[in-house]
């Protein structure tokens, strides 16, 4: 019977091949695009997540057996886990800041004391050696313990929330290395931030809380088992990413909006409430912990941290004449942000080639960047033109200047990123920095941020872009001094916003995060304006930085929109094979053969009707469920259905989803020759209501359905009468442009032709507008 089904399907597909007069160069082969991705610095296999509810006989019976108390337990545990997530993320964020401020602060105290004693060479040696040791430690633990912890982690978490699962990205080891590695990397004065790693940290904590307990550590409480599925874990990880931003910037509302605007691909009103509750818990815990530090019990951390700035006085005033300056700031910020993304993309390609050569090259690259950074931070302040005096204390560095004076370059270079931002954002500091010093600082930070990201350490992009943007904003403020009444500290804030908008392409969340950082709602109109302008300008040139990194890593991310050329295709035009199907009652040896010879994770279940020549599609069964059936040896001696109740043989825990990237393999199951001759009844375990589309549906329409519903498999059925009940299966890899344009290269040519025509038309319109403007003038 199984051979008959496969032969019928093959004949059906051959017939379809002959009936395709509209498209040329159509190929029919296996889809090999995006099956692996770069996770951290290693190549790892990836698969999709199952957000769809499995509606089979077994689970329906299991749901019917649950009473109201189970529903109450489920709802109660959801909120308890959100509360625990907020508390733990706040504690980690607070610990990170205390550790960074104390480790980096101690390093600067030691070197500053040597500078006071005029032991400049010794100070440089100690400063460089400390940075070298810290970055070496961070690189070693990341390389050998958890390569998935490298980078910011935001692209990995964003891909996970889009439905892409990769091994190790949310594991306990990754969490540990992310915390320790981020502390040492930021303390080493490497030009990286801790906000991105905090997002990844929050997601890791959420994923671990949603694992449904652990037999290894004796955490087998029944209430935890409700969350052994991808849908609930998705919600927790979304809340974790929001909590990470809230803990990094003390911006609870900004954290929720960040998760909504940038991270999550699916959003519901109930998820909004849970994310808001989680970030509120983060804010309350951080506030309580900061009250402890005010009394001086946190070492060098003091009452600062989390880059909280008092930018300007409460009575911020700006006039209509200040708007052109803000527009200029936004336009240039958009150009600089897109150029930042383009350069970073090229640097990451080079780093990828270096990292592929082995562990020694990864460590050597990180250490080289550390030495370069140390030289820049220590040697560039010597180029300060003068040593001005200041009548108040703060984060201004004396460096080599006499008592009562400060080195303006050292105040921003020879300092932690948080203190440098405070100096640049501070009000009433229009005369503290020279324009040449600020320009040198901006150029150095701009390129150091590009070269520092991509080494094998936990590193973020938020803070480096904020630092570079603050320098750029101050410099523009100095140039616009005669045309604007805004102070330079406010220009620095708007400069950071423009560079963030130009690089990361977020508007609403960035606006709220920066407002919560500066604690000044009066900046809202100017912040909105500069973010809208910078994002609009930058979108002309390239995409946002996280999408670029995801593409470089090879994650098959599904966009919210369909490409225009997808309207020209139907779903049958991109279905690839060979299609593997199973009978409703299948022989064990056939199941084992299919599992071992294919990498598919879903298989159609076909039945032969009693009074018809055509076959019937019964449903879809997952690879993991087949492995459970083989492992439990739920076999039948003959291919005859029985009335045995499946719930007596199995429990819901048997089919529960394991942790991210962890799944049992068919090679781990031992079966005898006698077992191989037995049969398995798949009907109780197959999803009897899988999502299906007709083969003539447009590919664009199918993509929207696939993404909005959060599917993993989409069955394609024939339009009319056919001996085959199914044409093929669509997965996320079939919607990737590389796969589609590989099957139909003529679409790629027409795509570029349309792009050239559009660009030519746009160029003609711009020239016409210029001509009209010239004539008018």
XYZ file of C-alpha atoms in Angstrom:
777
model
C 0.000 0.000 0.000
C 2.819 2.428 0.913
C 4.532 1.818 -2.467
C 1.210 2.359 -4.268
C 0.716 5.723 -2.520
C 4.224 6.911 -3.365
C 3.902 5.770 -6.983
C 0.562 7.553 -7.312
C 1.967 10.772 -5.897
C 4.985 10.605 -8.204
C 2.726 10.134 -11.224
C 0.594 13.051 -10.097
C 3.601 15.335 -9.786
C 4.904 14.269 -13.206
C 1.564 15.252 -14.671
C 1.787 18.614 -12.980
C 5.240 19.149 -14.480
C 3.828 18.878 -17.989
C 1.044 21.394 -17.314
C 3.166 24.453 -16.597
C 3.204 26.661 -19.729
C 3.480 30.007 -17.928
C 6.867 29.741 -16.212
C 10.142 28.576 -17.649
C 13.190 27.012 -15.990
C 11.047 25.311 -13.361
C 12.996 22.694 -11.429
C 11.785 19.969 -9.156
C 14.296 19.008 -6.476
C 14.873 19.133 -2.783
C 15.017 22.491 -1.062
C 18.427 22.915 0.558
C 18.303 26.631 1.272
C 18.842 27.930 4.803
C 18.938 24.526 6.479
C 21.870 25.652 8.623
C 22.800 28.984 10.158
C 25.684 30.617 11.995
C 24.863 30.430 15.705
C 27.472 32.453 17.538
C 30.587 31.526 15.561
C 29.623 27.954 14.608
C 27.559 26.467 11.820
C 24.519 24.720 13.352
C 21.449 22.948 11.959
C 18.180 24.792 12.457
C 14.515 23.909 12.311
C 11.174 25.607 12.775
C 9.006 25.791 15.871
C 5.517 24.285 16.221
C 3.246 27.137 17.276
C 0.197 25.382 15.855
C -2.021 23.401 18.235
C -2.045 19.699 17.413
C -5.666 18.616 17.048
C -5.532 14.833 17.058
C -7.645 12.246 18.839
C -5.127 11.700 21.612
C -4.805 15.369 22.592
C -8.520 16.039 22.240
C -9.189 13.290 24.734
C -6.491 14.629 27.016
C -8.002 18.147 26.926
C -11.470 16.787 27.698
C -10.074 15.125 30.806
C -8.938 18.452 32.271
C -11.238 20.251 34.681
C -11.479 23.887 35.814
C -8.716 23.515 38.386
C -6.242 22.746 35.603
C -7.259 25.929 33.778
C -6.803 27.979 36.967
C -3.397 26.368 37.570
C -2.345 27.189 34.007
C -3.358 30.861 34.225
C -1.857 31.242 37.696
C 1.463 29.742 36.616
C 1.654 32.055 33.610
C 1.577 35.131 35.822
C 3.898 33.568 38.400
C 6.468 32.854 35.701
C 6.179 36.429 34.405
C 6.772 37.697 37.942
C 9.809 35.444 38.411
C 11.092 36.487 34.994
C 10.903 40.165 35.963
C 12.643 39.619 39.301
C 15.451 37.466 37.908
C 16.099 39.735 34.913
C 16.232 42.799 37.181
C 18.683 41.031 39.507
C 20.927 40.051 36.598
C 20.789 43.572 35.139
C 21.643 45.112 38.501
C 24.478 42.616 39.045
C 25.873 43.352 35.575
C 25.982 47.078 36.239
C 27.554 46.715 39.685
C 30.191 44.345 38.288
C 31.024 46.536 35.284
C 31.205 49.751 37.299
C 33.421 48.166 39.959
C 35.737 46.196 37.664
C 36.150 48.998 35.133
C 36.173 51.625 37.889
C 38.972 49.861 39.752
C 40.981 49.705 36.545
C 40.576 53.433 35.936
C 41.368 54.258 39.580
C 44.649 52.334 39.445
C 45.743 53.841 36.138
C 44.646 57.348 37.184
C 46.744 57.111 40.350
C 49.749 56.176 38.218
C 49.026 59.164 35.985
C 49.030 61.432 39.053
C 52.509 60.106 39.869
C 53.595 60.814 36.253
C 54.213 57.118 35.578
C 52.590 57.337 32.175
C 54.262 54.329 30.542
C 53.397 52.121 33.516
C 49.809 53.394 33.441
C 49.528 52.568 29.751
C 50.958 49.105 30.327
C 48.593 48.331 33.215
C 45.596 49.728 31.324
C 46.364 47.654 28.218
C 47.173 44.517 30.223
C 43.926 44.712 32.202
C 41.887 45.165 29.048
C 43.787 42.333 27.355
C 43.227 39.931 30.250
C 39.520 40.728 30.480
C 38.845 40.328 26.771
C 40.967 37.158 26.642
C 38.901 35.614 29.429
C 35.636 36.627 27.761
C 36.728 35.250 24.387
C 37.946 31.938 25.817
C 34.772 31.143 27.758
C 32.614 32.180 24.798
C 34.613 30.191 22.271
C 34.908 26.979 24.242
C 31.804 26.960 26.456
C 29.003 28.678 24.532
C 29.689 30.092 21.042
C 25.971 30.927 20.830
C 26.583 33.653 23.448
C 28.727 35.687 21.023
C 27.334 38.969 19.747
C 24.309 40.782 21.050
C 21.907 37.850 20.740
C 19.106 40.073 19.466
C 19.179 38.563 15.921
C 18.994 35.049 17.408
C 16.105 35.929 19.720
C 14.308 37.765 16.936
C 14.673 34.719 14.681
C 13.404 32.469 17.490
C 10.305 34.630 17.920
C 9.803 34.360 14.158
C 9.720 30.575 14.464
C 13.370 29.520 13.949
C 14.896 27.165 16.503
C 18.653 26.695 16.757
C 20.576 24.589 19.286
C 22.064 26.325 22.270
C 20.788 29.863 21.779
C 18.651 29.770 24.950
C 20.490 27.171 27.032
C 21.783 27.387 30.622
C 25.381 27.474 29.400
C 24.616 30.327 27.015
C 22.975 32.267 29.850
C 25.985 31.830 32.134
C 28.508 32.833 29.466
C 26.329 35.724 28.344
C 26.337 37.233 31.835
C 30.014 36.700 32.714
C 31.282 37.357 29.183
C 29.305 40.588 28.869
C 30.663 41.889 32.180
C 34.277 41.217 31.254
C 33.912 42.454 27.655
C 32.346 45.766 28.683
C 34.799 46.160 31.587
C 37.693 45.693 29.153
C 36.810 49.069 27.556
C 35.992 47.273 24.303
C 33.578 49.517 22.451
C 30.539 47.301 23.033
C 27.402 47.593 25.147
C 25.472 45.448 27.564
C 21.924 46.248 26.399
C 21.841 43.686 23.566
C 23.234 40.910 25.785
C 20.593 41.804 28.398
C 17.858 41.123 25.820
C 19.409 37.725 25.138
C 19.810 37.139 28.884
C 16.130 37.894 29.531
C 15.144 35.530 26.711
C 17.368 32.756 28.138
C 15.847 33.152 31.609
C 12.362 33.036 30.089
C 13.146 29.911 28.059
C 14.560 28.130 31.109
C 11.532 29.032 33.204
C 9.300 27.688 30.453
C 11.105 24.353 30.085
C 8.431 22.656 32.167
C 10.731 21.589 34.980
C 13.829 19.419 34.999
C 14.161 15.752 35.910
C 17.905 16.228 36.353
C 17.450 18.752 39.173
C 14.283 17.211 40.591
C 11.990 20.015 39.371
C 9.077 17.890 38.246
C 6.200 19.869 39.724
C 3.046 19.052 37.768
C 2.108 22.711 37.265
C 5.290 23.364 35.312
C 4.370 20.807 32.668
C 1.747 23.087 31.131
C 4.480 25.045 29.339
C 6.153 22.225 27.436
C 5.094 23.663 24.085
C 6.468 26.256 21.689
C 3.486 28.617 21.892
C 3.782 29.319 25.640
C 7.561 29.482 25.432
C 7.224 32.038 22.652
C 5.143 34.257 24.936
C 7.642 33.944 27.791
C 10.625 34.678 25.541
C 8.830 37.756 24.199
C 8.334 38.975 27.771
C 11.984 38.137 28.461
C 13.210 40.338 25.601
C 11.062 43.205 26.902
C 12.408 42.652 30.429
C 15.974 42.727 29.093
C 15.580 46.210 27.625
C 13.762 47.375 30.766
C 16.660 46.140 32.922
C 19.341 47.583 30.628
C 17.917 51.105 30.384
C 15.435 51.225 33.271
C 12.776 51.788 30.625
C 9.771 49.514 31.284
C 7.422 51.010 28.698
C 10.240 51.202 26.161
C 10.934 47.528 26.766
C 7.354 46.547 25.923
C 7.383 48.664 22.777
C 10.783 47.266 21.770
C 9.431 43.714 21.968
C 6.334 44.762 20.005
C 8.102 46.796 17.303
C 11.345 44.892 16.749
C 11.268 41.409 18.266
C 7.900 39.659 18.116
C 6.414 38.461 14.825
C 3.055 37.605 16.452
C 1.359 39.727 19.073
C -1.830 39.400 21.088
C -3.525 41.608 23.641
C -2.943 39.029 26.394
C 0.766 39.039 25.561
C 0.811 42.834 25.881
C -0.516 42.584 29.440
C 2.045 39.969 30.417
C 4.939 41.926 28.918
C 3.801 45.096 30.667
C 3.489 43.258 33.980
C 6.973 41.761 33.569
C 8.658 45.096 32.837
C 6.774 46.737 35.726
C 8.256 44.118 38.051
C 11.698 44.868 36.599
C 11.284 48.590 37.270
C 10.132 48.044 40.859
C 12.961 45.641 41.699
C 15.576 47.952 40.174
C 14.227 50.901 42.123
C 14.450 48.938 45.370
C 18.014 47.858 44.599
C 19.095 51.388 43.703
C 17.863 52.619 47.063
C 20.390 50.257 48.623
C 23.215 51.672 46.486
C 22.425 55.282 47.407
C 23.813 54.561 50.878
C 27.158 53.584 49.322
C 26.924 49.812 49.731
C 27.621 49.019 46.079
C 31.269 50.050 45.850
C 32.116 52.262 42.887
C 28.605 51.811 41.474
C 27.287 54.562 43.725
C 23.912 55.988 42.800
C 24.527 56.026 39.044
C 24.386 53.209 36.577
C 21.967 52.190 33.872
C 22.924 55.374 32.022
C 20.203 57.520 33.594
C 20.796 61.091 32.499
C 19.594 64.482 33.617
C 19.967 66.059 30.230
C 18.493 69.471 30.583
C 16.381 71.528 32.896
C 12.676 70.908 33.205
C 11.748 74.063 31.304
C 13.052 72.979 27.918
C 12.215 75.622 25.351
C 12.516 75.381 21.606
C 11.083 77.418 18.790
C 10.113 76.906 15.179
C 13.514 78.226 14.138
C 15.127 75.193 15.806
C 13.310 72.724 13.540
C 15.698 73.077 10.534
C 18.623 72.158 12.773
C 16.783 69.067 13.963
C 15.917 68.124 10.377
C 19.574 68.417 9.368
C 20.494 66.263 12.359
C 17.993 63.627 11.257
C 19.055 63.594 7.609
C 22.768 63.269 8.360
C 22.012 60.718 11.092
C 20.102 58.599 8.585
C 22.999 58.676 6.137
C 25.550 57.892 8.847
C 23.357 55.112 10.241
C 22.964 53.394 6.879
C 26.702 53.776 6.228
C 27.327 52.251 9.669
C 25.222 49.227 8.705
C 26.967 48.867 5.361
C 30.456 48.983 6.884
C 29.489 46.615 9.691
C 28.134 44.143 7.144
C 31.468 44.127 5.298
C 33.455 43.800 8.530
C 31.301 40.886 9.686
C 31.947 39.092 6.399
C 35.694 39.423 6.959
C 35.387 38.330 10.604
C 33.383 35.299 9.466
C 36.277 34.170 7.286
C 38.712 34.646 10.186
C 36.504 32.878 12.731
C 36.074 29.892 10.425
C 39.806 29.161 10.624
C 39.622 27.981 14.217
C 39.609 28.888 17.884
C 43.106 30.406 17.864
C 42.139 32.900 15.155
C 39.001 33.933 17.044
C 41.007 34.628 20.194
C 43.747 36.417 18.246
C 41.192 38.653 16.508
C 39.529 39.665 19.799
C 42.864 40.368 21.469
C 44.034 42.456 18.502
C 40.910 44.605 18.648
C 41.447 44.985 22.423
C 44.997 46.261 21.950
C 43.852 48.668 19.218
C 41.076 49.978 21.463
C 43.415 50.436 24.440
C 45.866 52.400 22.300
C 43.102 54.682 21.025
C 41.579 55.314 24.456
C 44.911 56.041 26.146
C 46.914 57.777 23.425
C 44.301 59.995 21.771
C 43.739 62.158 24.906
C 47.350 63.324 24.520
C 46.222 65.200 21.403
C 44.000 67.500 23.468
C 44.823 71.090 22.511
C 44.584 72.470 26.052
C 43.699 71.727 29.654
C 40.665 73.878 30.531
C 39.492 74.336 34.063
C 36.084 73.520 35.479
C 34.524 74.724 38.672
C 32.721 71.531 39.602
C 33.546 67.884 40.103
C 32.166 65.011 38.089
C 33.324 62.512 35.532
C 35.863 64.887 34.006
C 39.335 63.330 33.897
C 42.504 65.182 34.916
C 44.731 62.768 32.982
C 48.083 64.584 32.455
C 46.685 68.049 33.177
C 47.630 70.064 36.289
C 45.453 70.184 39.393
C 42.195 72.077 38.885
C 42.139 71.358 35.144
C 40.817 68.517 33.033
C 41.537 66.810 29.731
C 38.424 67.046 27.580
C 39.386 64.064 25.404
C 40.211 61.894 28.415
C 36.825 62.776 29.901
C 35.138 60.922 27.061
C 37.820 58.454 25.939
C 39.459 57.413 29.217
C 36.143 56.616 30.855
C 33.352 54.056 30.896
C 30.765 54.404 28.150
C 28.097 55.315 30.703
C 30.182 58.163 32.151
C 31.155 59.381 28.685
C 27.484 59.581 27.718
C 26.681 61.460 30.921
C 29.362 64.029 30.129
C 28.090 64.516 26.584
C 24.398 64.581 27.529
C 24.804 66.921 30.507
C 23.189 70.329 30.491
C 25.108 73.609 30.806
C 28.243 72.122 29.237
C 28.361 74.061 25.969
C 31.880 75.348 26.659
C 33.418 72.187 28.138
C 34.412 70.573 24.829
C 36.212 71.863 21.742
C 34.750 71.045 18.348
C 37.970 69.343 17.130
C 37.980 67.098 20.204
C 34.342 66.142 19.689
C 34.912 65.399 15.998
C 37.897 63.182 16.843
C 35.828 61.411 19.485
C 32.918 60.797 17.112
C 35.076 59.418 14.282
C 36.977 57.130 16.658
C 33.854 55.781 18.378
C 32.052 55.358 15.066
C 34.711 53.042 13.669
C 35.628 51.355 16.956
C 32.001 50.322 17.324
C 32.098 48.731 13.865
C 35.384 46.878 14.413
C 34.531 45.742 17.954
C 31.255 44.044 17.070
C 31.709 40.606 15.579
C 34.531 39.345 17.784
C 33.625 36.214 19.739
C 32.413 37.898 22.935
C 28.961 38.944 24.164
C 28.566 42.442 22.788
C 25.777 44.901 22.104
C 25.259 47.697 19.605
C 22.932 50.020 21.502
C 25.459 51.779 23.729
C 28.220 52.165 21.073
C 25.712 53.775 18.703
C 24.447 56.023 21.519
C 28.040 57.109 22.307
C 28.905 57.816 18.673
C 25.577 59.581 18.140
C 26.150 61.774 21.188
C 29.489 62.898 19.781
C 27.979 63.530 16.366
C 25.054 65.459 17.852
C 27.355 67.677 19.923
C 29.464 68.454 16.877
C 26.393 69.437 14.835
C 25.212 71.537 17.771
C 28.498 73.425 17.724
C 28.175 74.071 13.992
C 24.539 75.153 14.383
C 25.188 77.367 17.389
C 24.299 80.554 15.528
C 21.138 79.037 14.043
C 19.618 77.321 17.066
C 18.900 78.014 20.712
C 19.173 74.349 21.749
C 22.023 73.513 24.119
C 24.721 71.063 23.132
C 23.594 68.414 25.612
C 20.193 68.335 23.926
C 21.887 68.100 20.516
C 23.830 65.100 21.850
C 20.591 63.365 22.845
C 19.011 64.058 19.456
C 22.205 62.941 17.725
C 22.051 59.598 19.515
C 18.408 59.273 18.512
C 19.174 60.039 14.854
C 22.044 57.534 14.660
C 19.977 54.876 16.425
C 17.079 55.503 14.059
C 19.406 55.388 11.053
C 21.013 52.127 12.143
C 18.258 50.175 13.916
C 15.228 51.700 12.111
C 12.998 51.736 15.156
C 10.881 54.769 15.969
C 8.274 54.307 18.686
C 10.317 52.104 21.022
C 13.522 54.134 20.625
C 11.624 57.338 21.265
C 10.175 56.028 24.530
C 13.459 54.409 25.633
C 15.369 57.662 25.174
C 12.648 59.651 26.912
C 12.765 57.273 29.870
C 16.566 57.500 29.856
C 16.614 61.279 29.913
C 13.599 61.512 32.196
C 12.214 64.424 30.228
C 8.893 64.196 28.390
C 9.316 67.692 26.949
C 11.746 66.280 24.383
C 8.983 64.199 22.770
C 8.236 66.377 19.668
C 11.897 66.809 18.749
C 12.652 63.129 19.411
C 9.782 61.998 17.210
C 10.831 64.316 14.402
C 14.494 63.296 14.345
C 13.679 59.568 14.512
C 11.142 59.759 11.680
C 13.530 61.691 9.438
C 16.582 59.506 10.144
C 14.670 56.259 9.593
C 13.095 57.514 6.366
C 16.443 58.628 4.951
C 18.246 55.431 5.986
C 15.565 53.177 4.492
C 16.566 54.458 1.060
C 19.950 52.746 1.305
C 19.623 49.451 3.229
C 17.767 47.587 5.978
C 18.082 47.707 9.737
C 21.197 46.285 11.342
C 19.543 43.289 13.006
C 17.945 42.128 9.751
C 21.331 42.442 8.042
C 22.989 40.327 10.739
C 20.208 37.721 10.553
C 20.724 37.437 6.814
C 24.482 37.064 7.263
C 23.901 34.317 9.824
C 21.556 32.487 7.469
C 18.371 32.540 9.574
C 15.292 31.976 7.352
C 13.370 34.978 8.673
C 9.875 35.497 7.259
C 9.124 39.142 6.530
C 5.712 40.618 7.221
C 5.242 41.536 3.559
C 5.410 39.567 0.339
C 7.748 40.459 -2.514
C 5.992 41.677 -5.679
C 7.253 38.752 -7.763
C 5.423 36.341 -5.414
C 2.159 37.552 -6.944
C 3.199 35.965 -10.230
C 3.639 32.518 -8.703
C 1.285 29.928 -7.306
C 2.230 27.666 -4.421
C 2.655 24.689 -6.763
C 5.440 26.591 -8.530
C 7.756 26.415 -5.511
C 6.843 23.044 -3.992
C 9.861 20.766 -4.019
C 10.244 17.072 -3.424
C 10.473 14.220 -3.096
C 7.285 14.079 -1.086
C 7.262 11.473 1.685
C 3.902 10.130 2.889
C 2.808 7.505 5.403
C -0.211 5.262 5.581
C -2.718 5.506 8.384
C -1.468 2.105 9.553
C 2.180 1.962 8.564
C 4.850 -0.701 8.839
C 7.593 0.070 11.377
C 10.385 -0.591 8.881
C 8.881 1.961 6.460
C 8.684 4.603 9.202
C 12.292 3.981 10.233
C 13.432 4.159 6.610
C 11.642 7.462 6.007
C 12.992 9.001 9.226
C 16.566 7.933 8.485
C 16.633 8.943 4.827
C 14.947 12.343 5.127
C 15.253 15.398 7.299
C 11.556 16.252 7.116
C 9.730 17.068 10.349
C 6.186 16.546 9.109
C 4.643 13.739 7.049
C 1.192 13.547 5.453
C -0.894 10.573 6.543
C -2.826 8.947 3.675
C -5.761 6.532 3.807
C -7.173 4.291 1.100
C -10.979 4.688 0.801
C -13.297 1.706 0.559
C -15.305 2.643 -2.543
C -13.043 4.964 -4.530
C -9.830 4.772 -6.548
C -8.500 8.074 -5.166
C -6.618 8.356 -1.899
C -7.679 10.475 1.056
C -5.579 12.880 3.089
C -6.164 12.049 6.760
C -3.785 14.519 8.392
C -0.195 15.303 9.299
C 2.110 13.675 11.853
C 5.323 15.165 13.246
C 8.717 13.492 13.301
C 8.957 13.881 17.097
C 5.650 12.076 17.573
C 6.766 9.219 15.328
C 9.939 8.823 17.380
C 7.846 8.672 20.576
C 5.671 5.923 19.058
C 8.748 3.939 18.050
C 10.427 4.479 21.400
C 7.372 3.277 23.325
C 6.936 0.396 20.826
C 3.196 0.938 20.455
C 3.035 -1.689 17.725
C 0.329 -3.855 16.160
C 0.978 -7.366 14.860
C -1.214 -6.822 11.786
C -2.309 -3.757 9.751
C -5.780 -3.896 11.235
C -7.063 -0.987 13.396
C -8.020 -1.721 16.981
C -10.133 0.024 19.600
C -7.283 0.362 22.117
C -7.450 3.644 24.028
C -4.239 5.590 23.291
C -4.433 7.483 26.589
C -3.802 4.216 28.441
C -0.509 3.732 26.644
C 0.663 7.359 26.549
C 0.441 10.545 28.574
C 0.641 14.135 27.376
C 4.157 14.368 28.858
C 5.372 11.735 26.396
C 4.700 14.125 23.518
C 5.744 17.314 25.333
C 8.295 19.512 23.564
C 11.807 19.351 24.915
C 14.106 22.335 25.324
C 15.252 24.565 22.474
C 17.508 22.714 20.068
C 17.059 19.399 21.933
C 15.206 16.527 20.303
C 15.511 12.770 20.215
C 16.952 11.143 17.109
C 15.890 8.008 15.299
C 19.454 6.677 15.606
C 19.046 6.510 19.392
C 16.163 4.000 19.194
C 16.974 0.282 19.203
C 14.545 -1.952 17.307
C 14.759 -5.669 16.663
C 14.013 -7.411 13.381
C 10.733 -8.558 14.869
C 9.832 -4.964 15.730
C 10.548 -3.876 12.165
C 7.874 -6.236 10.857
C 5.196 -4.776 13.155
C 2.722 -1.955 12.366
C 1.790 1.389 13.957
C -1.653 2.980 13.922
C -0.998 6.684 13.247
C -4.628 7.831 13.268
C -4.904 8.796 16.975
C -1.698 10.866 16.786
C -1.985 12.581 13.403
C -3.267 16.151 13.263
C -6.583 15.628 11.501
C -7.053 19.330 10.700
C -3.783 20.652 9.261
C -3.760 23.932 7.369
C -4.125 23.354 3.629
C -4.145 25.593 0.566
C -5.165 24.863 -2.975
C -2.307 24.556 -5.469
C -3.442 27.603 -7.476
C -3.243 30.008 -4.514
C -0.751 32.826 -5.063
C 2.536 32.456 -3.220
C 2.157 35.941 -1.721
C -1.192 35.044 -0.184
C 0.203 31.775 1.189
C 3.154 33.613 2.768
C 0.851 35.994 4.639
C -1.212 33.052 5.891
C 1.903 31.098 6.884
C 3.411 33.968 8.858
C 0.309 35.409 10.462
C -0.899 32.048 11.775
C 2.611 30.970 12.775
C 2.713 27.730 10.817
C 5.484 25.207 10.361
C 3.877 23.079 7.647
C 1.362 24.135 5.002
C -0.103 21.314 2.901
C -0.783 21.959 -0.791
C -3.765 20.033 -2.177
C -4.851 19.636 -5.831
C -7.532 21.854 -7.278
C -9.579 19.224 -9.073
C -10.052 15.480 -9.049
C -6.750 13.705 -8.745
C -5.405 10.324 -7.770
C -3.098 12.171 -5.359
C -4.705 13.857 -2.330
C -1.706 16.142 -1.836
C 0.666 18.044 -4.108
C 3.349 18.861 -1.526
C 4.272 20.614 1.707
C 5.418 24.200 2.129
C 7.794 25.142 4.949
C 9.436 28.477 5.716
C 12.424 27.555 3.536
C 10.159 27.430 0.482
C 9.297 31.118 0.976
C 12.929 32.242 1.012
C 13.889 34.465 -1.973
C 17.027 32.354 -2.570
C 14.888 29.274 -3.128
C 12.212 30.971 -5.246
C 14.627 32.852 -7.494
C 16.760 29.725 -7.762
C 13.788 27.842 -9.214
C 12.761 30.740 -11.441
C 15.833 32.820 -12.355
C 13.834 34.734 -14.968
C 11.977 36.407 -12.088
C 15.279 37.705 -10.739
C 16.044 39.326 -14.087
C 12.616 40.943 -14.313
C 12.942 41.999 -10.677
C 16.163 43.926 -11.372
C 14.698 45.292 -14.590
C 11.726 46.731 -12.712
C 14.113 48.113 -10.071
C 16.229 49.834 -12.737
C 13.141 51.286 -14.405
C 11.869 52.521 -11.054
C 15.267 54.073 -10.217
C 15.463 55.719 -13.664
C 11.952 57.118 -13.266
C 12.774 58.410 -9.796
C 15.984 60.035 -11.091
C 14.059 61.793 -13.853
C 11.534 63.114 -11.331
C 14.330 64.453 -9.113
C 15.973 66.203 -12.079
C 12.627 67.686 -13.098
C 12.042 68.940 -9.561
C 15.503 70.523 -9.506
C 14.854 72.195 -12.822
C 11.531 73.587 -11.621
C 13.153 74.827 -8.416
C 15.954 76.523 -10.386
C 13.441 78.171 -12.703
C 11.416 79.341 -9.734
C 14.460 80.840 -8.015
